[in-house]
CSV table of C-alpha atoms and ligand atoms in Angstrom, one decimal:
chain,number,residue,atom,x,y,z
E,1,UNK,CA,84.0,41.1,18.1
E,2,UNK,CA,80.1,41.2,17.8
E,3,UNK,CA,78.6,40.7,20.9
E,4,UNK,CA,76.3,37.8,21.3
E,5,UNK,CA,72.2,38.3,21.3
E,6,UNK,CA,70.7,39.0,24.2
E,7,UNK,CA,66.8,39.8,25.0
E,8,UNK,CA,66.6,43.5,25.6
E,9,UNK,CA,64.7,45.0,28.7
E,10,UNK,CA,63.0,47.3,26.5
E,11,UNK,CA,61.7,44.2,24.5
E,12,UNK,CA,60.7,42.9,27.7
E,13,UNK,CA,58.9,46.1,28.5
E,14,UNK,CA,57.6,46.5,25.2
E,15,UNK,CA,55.9,42.5,25.2
E,16,UNK,CA,54.5,43.2,28.9
E,17,UNK,CA,52.8,46.3,27.3
E,18,UNK,CA,50.7,44.2,25.1
E,19,UNK,CA,49.4,42.1,28.3
E,20,UNK,CA,49.5,44.2,31.2
E,21,UNK,CA,45.7,45.1,31.0
E,22,UNK,CA,44.2,42.1,31.6
E,23,UNK,CA,46.9,40.9,34.1
E,24,UNK,CA,46.0,44.0,36.1
E,25,UNK,CA,42.2,43.4,35.8
E,26,UNK,CA,42.6,39.8,37.3
E,27,UNK,CA,44.9,41.2,39.6
E,28,UNK,CA,42.0,43.6,41.2
E,29,UNK,CA,39.6,41.0,40.9
E,30,UNK,CA,41.9,38.3,42.6
E,31,UNK,CA,42.9,41.2,45.2
E,32,UNK,CA,39.0,41.9,46.1
E,33,UNK,CA,38.4,38.2,46.3
E,34,UNK,CA,41.3,37.8,48.9
E,35,UNK,CA,40.2,41.1,51.1
E,36,UNK,CA,37.1,38.9,52.0
E,37,UNK,CA,39.5,36.6,52.9
E,38,UNK,CA,41.5,38.9,55.1
E,39,UNK,CA,44.4,38.2,52.7
E,40,UNK,CA,46.9,41.1,51.5
E,41,UNK,CA,47.5,40.0,47.8
E,42,UNK,CA,50.6,42.5,48.2
E,43,UNK,CA,51.9,40.2,50.9
E,44,UNK,CA,51.7,37.4,48.7
E,45,UNK,CA,53.4,39.5,45.7
E,46,UNK,CA,56.3,40.1,48.0
E,47,UNK,CA,56.4,36.2,48.9
E,48,UNK,CA,56.5,35.3,44.9
E,49,UNK,CA,59.3,38.4,44.4
E,50,UNK,CA,61.1,36.9,47.1
E,51,UNK,CA,61.4,33.1,45.9
E,52,UNK,CA,64.9,31.9,44.8
E,53,UNK,CA,65.6,28.7,43.0
E,54,UNK,CA,69.0,27.7,41.4
E,55,UNK,CA,69.4,26.7,37.8
E,56,UNK,CA,71.6,23.3,37.0
E,57,UNK,CA,74.3,24.3,34.5
E,58,UNK,CA,73.7,20.8,33.3
E,59,UNK,CA,70.0,21.6,32.7
E,60,UNK,CA,70.2,24.1,29.8
E,61,UNK,CA,72.0,21.6,27.0
E,62,UNK,CA,69.2,19.0,25.7
E,63,UNK,CA,69.3,15.9,28.3
E,64,UNK,CA,69.0,12.1,26.6
E,65,UNK,CA,68.4,8.7,27.9
E,66,UNK,CA,70.8,5.6,27.5
E,67,UNK,CA,68.4,5.0,24.1
E,68,UNK,CA,69.2,8.4,22.5
E,69,UNK,CA,69.7,12.1,22.7
E,70,UNK,CA,68.4,14.6,20.3
E,71,UNK,CA,70.5,17.6,20.4
E,72,UNK,CA,68.4,20.7,19.8
E,73,UNK,CA,69.4,24.5,17.9
E,74,UNK,CA,72.2,26.6,19.4
E,75,UNK,CA,72.8,24.1,22.1
E,76,UNK,CA,75.4,25.8,24.7
E,77,UNK,CA,79.2,24.4,24.0
E,78,UNK,CA,80.6,25.6,27.3
E,79,UNK,CA,80.2,27.0,30.7
E,80,UNK,CA,79.9,30.5,29.2
E,81,UNK,CA,77.3,30.0,27.0
E,82,UNK,CA,75.4,27.8,29.8
E,83,UNK,CA,75.7,31.0,31.9
E,84,UNK,CA,74.2,32.8,28.9
E,85,UNK,CA,71.2,30.7,28.9
E,86,UNK,CA,71.0,30.9,32.7
E,87,UNK,CA,71.3,34.7,32.1
E,88,UNK,CA,68.4,34.6,29.5
E,89,UNK,CA,65.9,32.6,32.3
E,90,UNK,CA,66.6,35.1,35.1
E,91,UNK,CA,66.2,38.3,32.7
E,92,UNK,CA,62.5,36.7,31.9
E,93,UNK,CA,61.5,34.6,35.2
E,94,UNK,CA,63.5,37.0,37.9
E,95,UNK,CA,63.7,34.1,40.4
E,96,UNK,CA,66.5,32.3,39.3
E,97,UNK,CA,69.8,34.3,40.2
E,98,UNK,CA,71.9,31.4,41.1
E,99,UNK,CA,73.4,29.0,39.0
E,100,UNK,CA,74.7,25.0,40.3
E,101,UNK,CA,77.7,24.0,38.8
E,102,UNK,CA,78.8,20.3,38.0
E,103,UNK,CA,82.7,19.3,37.9
E,104,UNK,CA,84.3,18.4,35.8
E,105,UNK,CA,81.3,19.3,33.1
E,106,UNK,CA,82.0,22.7,34.0
E,107,UNK,CA,85.1,23.0,35.4
E,108,UNK,CA,86.4,26.5,34.4
E,109,UNK,CA,89.9,27.5,33.2
E,110,UNK,CA,89.4,30.5,35.3
E,111,UNK,CA,87.1,30.7,38.2
E,112,UNK,CA,87.3,34.4,38.7
E,113,UNK,CA,87.1,35.2,35.1
E,114,UNK,CA,83.6,33.1,35.3
E,115,UNK,CA,82.5,34.8,38.2
E,116,UNK,CA,82.7,38.0,36.7
E,117,UNK,CA,81.1,36.7,33.4
E,118,UNK,CA,78.2,35.4,35.7
E,119,UNK,CA,78.1,38.4,37.9
E,120,UNK,CA,77.7,40.9,34.9
E,121,UNK,CA,74.3,39.0,34.2
E,122,UNK,CA,73.3,39.1,38.0
E,123,UNK,CA,74.1,35.5,38.4
E,124,UNK,CA,75.7,34.0,41.4
E,125,UNK,CA,76.9,30.2,42.1
E,126,UNK,CA,74.6,28.1,44.4
E,127,UNK,CA,75.8,24.5,45.6
E,128,UNK,CA,78.8,22.4,43.7
E,129,UNK,CA,78.3,19.0,42.4
E,130,UNK,CA,81.2,16.5,42.0
E,131,UNK,CA,81.0,13.7,39.9
E,132,UNK,CA,82.4,10.1,40.7
E,133,UNK,CA,80.1,8.3,38.5
E,134,UNK,CA,81.7,8.7,35.2
E,135,UNK,CA,85.5,8.0,34.6
E,136,UNK,CA,87.5,11.1,33.0
E,137,UNK,CA,90.1,10.7,30.2
E,138,UNK,CA,93.6,9.5,32.0
E,139,UNK,CA,91.9,9.2,35.4
E,140,UNK,CA,93.7,6.7,37.2
E,141,UNK,CA,91.4,4.8,38.9
E,142,UNK,CA,88.1,3.6,37.9
E,143,UNK,CA,84.6,4.6,39.3
E,144,UNK,CA,83.0,1.4,37.8
E,145,UNK,CA,82.9,-0.4,41.1
E,146,UNK,CA,82.2,2.8,43.4
E,147,UNK,CA,84.1,5.5,44.6
E,148,UNK,CA,83.6,6.9,48.2
E,149,UNK,CA,82.8,3.4,49.1
E,150,UNK,CA,85.1,1.3,46.8
E,151,UNK,CA,87.0,-1.4,48.6
E,152,UNK,CA,90.4,-0.1,47.2
E,153,UNK,CA,91.5,2.9,49.6
E,154,UNK,CA,93.3,4.1,46.3
E,155,UNK,CA,89.9,4.8,44.5
E,156,UNK,CA,88.3,6.4,47.8
E,157,UNK,CA,91.4,8.9,48.2
E,158,UNK,CA,91.0,9.7,44.2
E,159,UNK,CA,87.3,10.4,44.9
E,160,UNK,CA,87.9,12.5,47.8
E,161,UNK,CA,90.5,14.5,46.4
E,162,UNK,CA,87.9,15.3,43.5
E,163,UNK,CA,85.3,16.5,46.0
E,164,UNK,CA,87.9,18.6,47.8
E,165,UNK,CA,88.8,20.0,44.2
E,166,UNK,CA,85.2,21.0,43.9
E,167,UNK,CA,85.2,22.9,47.1
E,168,UNK,CA,88.2,24.6,46.2
E,169,UNK,CA,87.0,25.7,42.6
E,170,UNK,CA,83.6,26.8,44.9
E,171,UNK,CA,85.4,28.8,47.1
E,172,UNK,CA,86.4,30.9,44.0
E,173,UNK,CA,83.3,31.2,42.8
E,174,UNK,CA,81.6,32.6,46.0
E,175,UNK,CA,79.5,29.2,46.4
E,176,UNK,CA,78.7,28.0,49.6
E,177,UNK,CA,77.6,24.5,49.5
E,178,UNK,CA,78.7,20.9,48.0
E,179,UNK,CA,76.6,18.5,46.9
E,180,UNK,CA,77.7,14.9,46.9
E,181,UNK,CA,75.5,12.2,45.3
E,182,UNK,CA,77.4,8.9,44.3
E,183,UNK,CA,76.2,6.3,42.2
E,184,UNK,CA,77.8,3.6,44.3
E,185,UNK,CA,76.2,0.4,44.7
E,186,UNK,CA,75.7,-3.1,43.4
E,187,UNK,CA,73.9,-5.1,40.4
E,188,UNK,CA,74.2,-8.4,42.3
E,189,UNK,CA,73.4,-9.9,45.6
E,190,UNK,CA,76.5,-10.5,47.7
E,191,UNK,CA,78.2,-7.9,45.3
E,192,UNK,CA,78.9,-5.3,48.2
E,193,UNK,CA,79.0,-5.9,51.9
E,194,UNK,CA,76.5,-3.3,52.9
E,195,UNK,CA,78.0,-2.6,56.2
E,196,UNK,CA,81.6,-2.0,55.3
E,197,UNK,CA,80.3,0.3,52.1
E,198,UNK,CA,78.9,2.5,54.3
E,199,UNK,CA,81.8,2.4,56.7
E,200,UNK,CA,83.9,3.5,53.8
E,201,UNK,CA,81.3,6.2,52.8
E,202,UNK,CA,81.7,8.0,56.4
E,203,UNK,CA,85.4,7.5,56.2
E,204,UNK,CA,85.7,9.6,53.2
E,205,UNK,CA,82.6,11.9,53.7
E,206,UNK,CA,84.6,13.0,56.9
E,207,UNK,CA,87.7,13.7,54.8
E,208,UNK,CA,85.7,16.0,52.6
E,209,UNK,CA,83.9,17.5,55.6
E,210,UNK,CA,87.0,18.6,57.1
E,211,UNK,CA,87.6,20.4,53.9
E,212,UNK,CA,84.6,22.6,54.3
E,213,UNK,CA,85.2,26.1,55.3
E,214,UNK,CA,83.3,27.1,58.3
E,215,UNK,CA,80.4,28.9,56.6
E,216,UNK,CA,79.7,26.0,54.1
E,217,UNK,CA,77.3,23.2,54.0
E,218,UNK,CA,77.5,19.9,52.4
E,219,UNK,CA,74.4,18.2,50.9
E,220,UNK,CA,74.1,14.3,51.1
E,221,UNK,CA,71.9,13.2,48.1
E,222,UNK,CA,70.3,9.9,48.3
E,223,UNK,CA,68.8,7.9,46.0
E,224,UNK,CA,66.8,4.7,45.8
E,225,UNK,CA,68.3,3.1,42.4
E,226,UNK,CA,70.3,3.9,39.3
E,227,UNK,CA,72.7,3.4,38.1
E,228,UNK,CA,73.1,0.3,40.7
E,229,UNK,CA,70.2,-2.1,40.1
E,230,UNK,CA,70.2,-4.1,43.1
E,231,UNK,CA,71.6,-2.1,45.9
E,232,UNK,CA,72.7,1.7,46.8
E,233,UNK,CA,74.5,2.8,49.4
E,234,UNK,CA,73.0,6.1,50.2
E,235,UNK,CA,69.4,5.0,48.9
E,236,UNK,CA,67.4,6.6,51.4
E,237,UNK,CA,66.5,9.6,53.7
E,238,UNK,CA,67.1,7.6,56.9
E,239,UNK,CA,70.7,6.6,55.7
E,240,UNK,CA,71.6,10.2,54.7
E,241,UNK,CA,70.0,11.5,58.0
E,242,UNK,CA,72.3,9.0,59.9
E,243,UNK,CA,75.4,10.1,58.1
E,244,UNK,CA,74.5,13.8,58.1
E,245,UNK,CA,74.4,13.3,62.0
E,246,UNK,CA,77.5,11.4,62.2
E,247,UNK,CA,79.6,14.0,60.4
E,248,UNK,CA,78.3,17.1,62.0
E,249,UNK,CA,76.3,20.1,62.3
E,250,UNK,CA,77.6,21.4,58.3
E,251,UNK,CA,76.2,18.0,57.1
E,252,UNK,CA,72.6,18.1,55.7
E,253,UNK,CA,70.3,15.9,53.7
E,254,UNK,CA,69.1,17.0,50.1
E,255,UNK,CA,65.7,15.7,48.7
E,256,UNK,CA,65.8,15.3,44.8
E,257,UNK,CA,62.1,14.4,44.2
E,258,UNK,CA,62.7,11.5,41.7
E,259,UNK,CA,65.0,9.4,44.0
E,260,UNK,CA,62.2,7.7,45.8
E,261,UNK,CA,59.9,4.6,44.9
E,262,UNK,CA,56.7,5.6,43.1
E,263,UNK,CA,54.1,7.0,45.8
E,264,UNK,CA,56.6,7.2,48.5
E,265,UNK,CA,54.9,10.0,50.8
E,266,UNK,CA,57.9,12.8,50.0
E,267,UNK,CA,56.0,15.6,51.9
E,268,UNK,CA,56.5,13.6,55.1
E,269,UNK,CA,60.1,13.3,54.5
E,270,UNK,CA,60.6,16.8,54.3
E,271,UNK,CA,58.7,17.1,57.5
E,272,UNK,CA,61.0,14.9,59.0
E,273,UNK,CA,64.2,16.2,58.0
E,274,UNK,CA,62.8,19.5,58.8
E,275,UNK,CA,61.8,18.5,62.2
E,276,UNK,CA,65.3,16.9,62.7
E,277,UNK,CA,67.0,20.3,61.6
E,278,UNK,CA,68.8,18.3,58.7
E,279,UNK,CA,66.9,19.3,55.6
E,280,UNK,CA,69.6,20.5,53.0
E,281,UNK,CA,67.0,21.7,50.4
E,282,UNK,CA,65.9,20.2,47.0
E,283,UNK,CA,66.5,19.1,43.8
E,284,UNK,CA,63.2,19.8,42.2
E,285,UNK,CA,61.7,17.7,39.3
E,286,UNK,CA,58.8,15.5,38.5
E,287,UNK,CA,58.4,11.5,37.6
E,288,UNK,CA,56.0,9.1,36.9
E,289,UNK,CA,58.0,6.0,37.3
E,290,UNK,CA,61.8,6.2,37.9
E,291,UNK,CA,64.2,9.3,38.3
E,292,UNK,CA,62.4,10.7,35.2
E,293,UNK,CA,64.0,14.0,35.7
E,294,UNK,CA,60.9,15.6,34.1
E,295,UNK,CA,59.7,19.4,34.5
E,296,UNK,CA,58.4,20.3,37.9
E,297,UNK,CA,54.9,20.2,38.8
E,298,UNK,CA,54.2,18.5,35.3
E,299,UNK,CA,53.2,15.0,36.7
E,300,UNK,CA,52.1,15.4,40.2
E,301,UNK,CA,51.5,19.0,41.2
E,302,UNK,CA,49.7,18.2,44.2
E,303,UNK,CA,52.6,16.7,45.7
E,304,UNK,CA,54.7,19.6,44.8
E,305,UNK,CA,52.3,21.9,46.8
E,306,UNK,CA,52.0,19.4,49.7
E,307,UNK,CA,55.8,19.8,49.8
E,308,UNK,CA,55.5,23.6,49.9
E,309,UNK,CA,52.9,23.3,52.8
E,310,UNK,CA,55.4,21.7,54.7
E,311,UNK,CA,58.0,24.2,54.1
E,312,UNK,CA,56.1,27.3,54.5
E,313,UNK,CA,54.7,25.7,57.9
E,314,UNK,CA,58.1,25.5,58.9
E,315,UNK,CA,59.1,29.0,57.5
E,316,UNK,CA,56.0,30.7,59.2
E,317,UNK,CA,56.9,28.5,63.1
E,318,UNK,CA,60.7,29.7,62.4
E,319,UNK,CA,61.8,25.7,62.5
E,320,UNK,CA,65.1,25.5,63.8
E,321,UNK,CA,68.1,25.1,61.4
E,322,UNK,CA,65.5,26.0,58.5
E,323,UNK,CA,67.5,27.4,55.6
E,324,UNK,CA,66.5,25.1,52.3
E,325,UNK,CA,68.7,25.6,49.2
E,326,UNK,CA,66.0,25.1,46.2
E,327,UNK,CA,67.8,23.7,43.0
E,328,UNK,CA,66.0,22.4,40.0
E,329,UNK,CA,67.5,19.0,38.4
E,330,UNK,CA,66.1,18.1,35.5
E,331,UNK,CA,66.7,16.6,32.2
E,332,UNK,CA,65.1,18.1,29.0
E,333,UNK,CA,64.7,15.5,26.6
E,334,UNK,CA,62.1,16.7,24.1
E,335,UNK,CA,61.4,20.2,25.0
E,336,UNK,CA,64.0,24.0,24.5
E,337,UNK,CA,65.6,23.6,28.0
E,338,UNK,CA,65.4,27.4,28.3
E,339,UNK,CA,61.5,27.3,28.1
E,340,UNK,CA,61.2,24.1,30.6
E,341,UNK,CA,63.4,25.7,33.4
E,342,UNK,CA,61.6,28.6,33.1
E,343,UNK,CA,58.3,27.1,33.3
E,344,UNK,CA,59.4,24.7,35.9
E,345,UNK,CA,60.4,27.7,38.2
E,346,UNK,CA,57.1,29.2,37.8
E,347,UNK,CA,55.8,26.3,38.9
E,348,UNK,CA,57.7,26.4,41.9
E,349,UNK,CA,56.9,29.8,42.7
E,350,UNK,CA,53.2,29.0,42.3
E,351,UNK,CA,53.3,26.2,44.8
E,352,UNK,CA,55.2,28.6,47.4
E,353,UNK,CA,52.4,31.5,47.0
E,354,UNK,CA,49.7,28.8,47.1
E,355,UNK,CA,51.1,27.1,50.4
E,356,UNK,CA,51.1,30.7,51.6
E,357,UNK,CA,47.3,30.9,50.9
E,358,UNK,CA,46.5,28.0,53.3
E,359,UNK,CA,44.2,29.1,56.2
E,360,UNK,CA,46.8,27.4,58.6
E,361,UNK,CA,44.3,28.4,61.7
E,362,UNK,CA,41.5,26.5,60.0
E,363,UNK,CA,43.9,23.7,59.1
E,364,UNK,CA,45.2,23.3,62.9
E,365,UNK,CA,41.8,23.7,64.1
E,366,UNK,CA,40.7,20.6,61.9
E,367,UNK,CA,43.6,18.4,62.7
E,368,UNK,CA,43.1,18.8,66.4
E,369,UNK,CA,39.3,18.4,66.1
E,370,UNK,CA,39.9,15.1,64.2
E,371,UNK,CA,38.3,16.5,61.0
E,372,UNK,CA,40.0,15.2,58.1
E,373,UNK,CA,37.6,16.2,55.5
E,374,UNK,CA,37.9,20.1,56.6
E,375,UNK,CA,41.9,19.6,56.7
E,376,UNK,CA,41.9,18.6,53.0
E,377,UNK,CA,39.4,21.2,51.6
E,378,UNK,CA,41.5,23.7,53.6
E,379,UNK,CA,44.6,22.8,51.6
E,380,UNK,CA,42.4,22.3,48.5
E,381,UNK,CA,41.3,25.7,48.7
E,382,UNK,CA,44.9,27.1,48.3
E,383,UNK,CA,45.7,24.3,45.9
E,384,UNK,CA,42.7,25.2,43.6
E,385,UNK,CA,43.4,29.1,43.7
E,386,UNK,CA,44.7,30.6,40.7
E,387,UNK,CA,47.6,32.7,41.7
E,388,UNK,CA,49.0,33.5,37.9
E,389,UNK,CA,47.9,37.0,38.5
E,390,UNK,CA,50.0,37.6,41.4
E,391,UNK,CA,53.3,35.6,39.8
E,392,UNK,CA,53.0,37.8,36.5
E,393,UNK,CA,52.7,41.2,38.5
E,394,UNK,CA,56.0,39.8,41.0
E,395,UNK,CA,57.8,39.2,37.8
E,396,UNK,CA,57.0,42.3,35.9
E,397,UNK,CA,57.8,44.5,38.9
E,398,UNK,CA,61.2,42.7,39.2
E,399,UNK,CA,61.7,44.0,35.4
E,400,UNK,CA,60.7,40.4,34.1
E,401,UNK,CA,58.5,39.2,31.8
E,402,UNK,CA,54.1,39.1,32.0
E,403,UNK,CA,54.5,35.9,30.0
E,404,UNK,CA,58.3,34.5,30.0
E,405,UNK,CA,57.2,31.7,27.5
E,406,UNK,CA,55.8,34.2,24.7
E,407,UNK,CA,58.2,36.5,25.3
E,408,UNK,CA,61.0,34.3,24.9
E,409,UNK,CA,59.8,32.8,21.8
E,410,UNK,CA,58.7,36.2,20.3
E,411,UNK,CA,62.5,37.3,20.7
E,412,UNK,CA,63.8,34.5,18.6
E,413,UNK,CA,66.5,33.7,21.3
E,414,UNK,CA,67.0,30.3,20.0
E,415,UNK,CA,67.4,31.1,16.4
E,416,UNK,CA,70.2,33.8,17.3
E,417,UNK,CA,72.0,31.3,19.2
E,418,UNK,CA,71.7,28.8,16.3
E,419,UNK,CA,73.6,31.2,14.4
E,420,UNK,CA,75.9,31.9,17.2
E,421,UNK,CA,76.6,28.5,18.3
E,422,UNK,CA,76.8,26.1,14.7
E,423,UNK,CA,76.6,22.8,15.7
E,424,UNK,CA,75.7,19.3,14.8
E,425,UNK,CA,71.9,19.4,15.4
E,426,UNK,CA,69.6,16.3,15.9
E,427,UNK,CA,73.1,14.0,16.4
E,428,UNK,CA,71.6,11.3,18.3
E,429,UNK,CA,74.1,10.4,21.1
E,430,UNK,CA,73.3,8.7,24.5
E,431,UNK,CA,73.4,10.1,27.8
E,432,UNK,CA,72.1,12.6,30.1
E,433,UNK,CA,74.8,15.8,29.1
D,1,LRH,C1,71.5,12.0,40.0
D,1,LRH,C2,71.4,13.3,40.1
D,1,LRH,C3,72.4,14.0,40.9
D,1,LRH,C4,73.2,14.7,39.7
D,1,LRH,C5,73.0,13.8,38.4
D,1,LRH,C6,72.8,15.0,37.1
D,1,LRH,O1,70.5,11.2,39.8
D,1,LRH,O2,70.1,13.8,40.6
D,1,LRH,O3,71.7,15.3,41.5
D,1,LRH,O4,74.4,14.9,40.1
D,1,LRH,O5,71.7,13.9,38.7
D,2,MN,MN1,69.7,15.3,41.5
């Protein structure tokens, strides 16, 4: 049985040899510049190398909108091929050793076999994700009018059972967290009783919470609208925070960047959830209008930096209960998903390293002296520092690619997958996966 094509370490090393010289030159130059600022560049390489973000299994297939989905070449057809692609991303950027699964999209026939397959590629499993926003073939009760908050107890019980099934699968896979995002809400004034719906939510979540193993966490994901277009039960961080407190110490609030109205100050929401000890982590992406699920750092890179500025401040000050889970949650409609996921992971490491470049003494001093321009310019100095040589050196020292995008394209990986995974190219069907 011919084995599937994989990018070899030798190929990566050979590609790196073509670009190593100028990276080292830039790295030397940057190191000299930092020494003048008493910054040790090797410290930042360690920070970059330690950064971790999980890949969404649903992100390696081409995404779409309600209008169309334009399938690409060599699309993964099952969870094993999705993990092959996640393994390739990890091989090249070295910061993505975990995958976040969505059930039932990725429901494994044999979870132990899947865990072994992933392990052979250096991959583990991050938070599980339930799905009570679609009806599955043969499902007894429809989620058309809601799931965990549905007026009918039987529908709520079905949704609770599905979430508990996700946790059971996750236990076999070695996952330690479960993310609950529900689409529940209304399209018309009067359609839902707001307070009763939230009571149903808490009642259902208490049953899910009770099914969590001791060392697990449950992540509540809020979203201000869509697919409900008048009211959404878990619509904002305040509601999520109230519920996380009500449920107990294993419940936290997950921030999906695209789940906020335009211009909402997300970095401030992050600071609040850190201060309240309830920050679960993130679904990183970017957006211009709605929940566009665009590539992280592609539209508002300064906002991404400001979010990491809050995270690094908390990290350096050992904030209580601070153990955020970082995940990407994107939909790749017009790019090769592997390329977008790699570049997005790189953008997160960039923002994290730049946030570690902030002169926190100068920033605090400016804040205490009410000197806003010095405060802003202290942040901007870090944000406008090109840390690309640090990111490349960190990747290469970890066995990855100095230039992941070019190395991936030179490898012809997608072409090989197109042969291995004959599929119906360019077929337009709607939906995100
Ligand atoms: C909802 C969401 C949620 C996932 C889904 C794929 O918009 O962000 O995190 O379950 O996308
Ligand atoms: Mn999300």
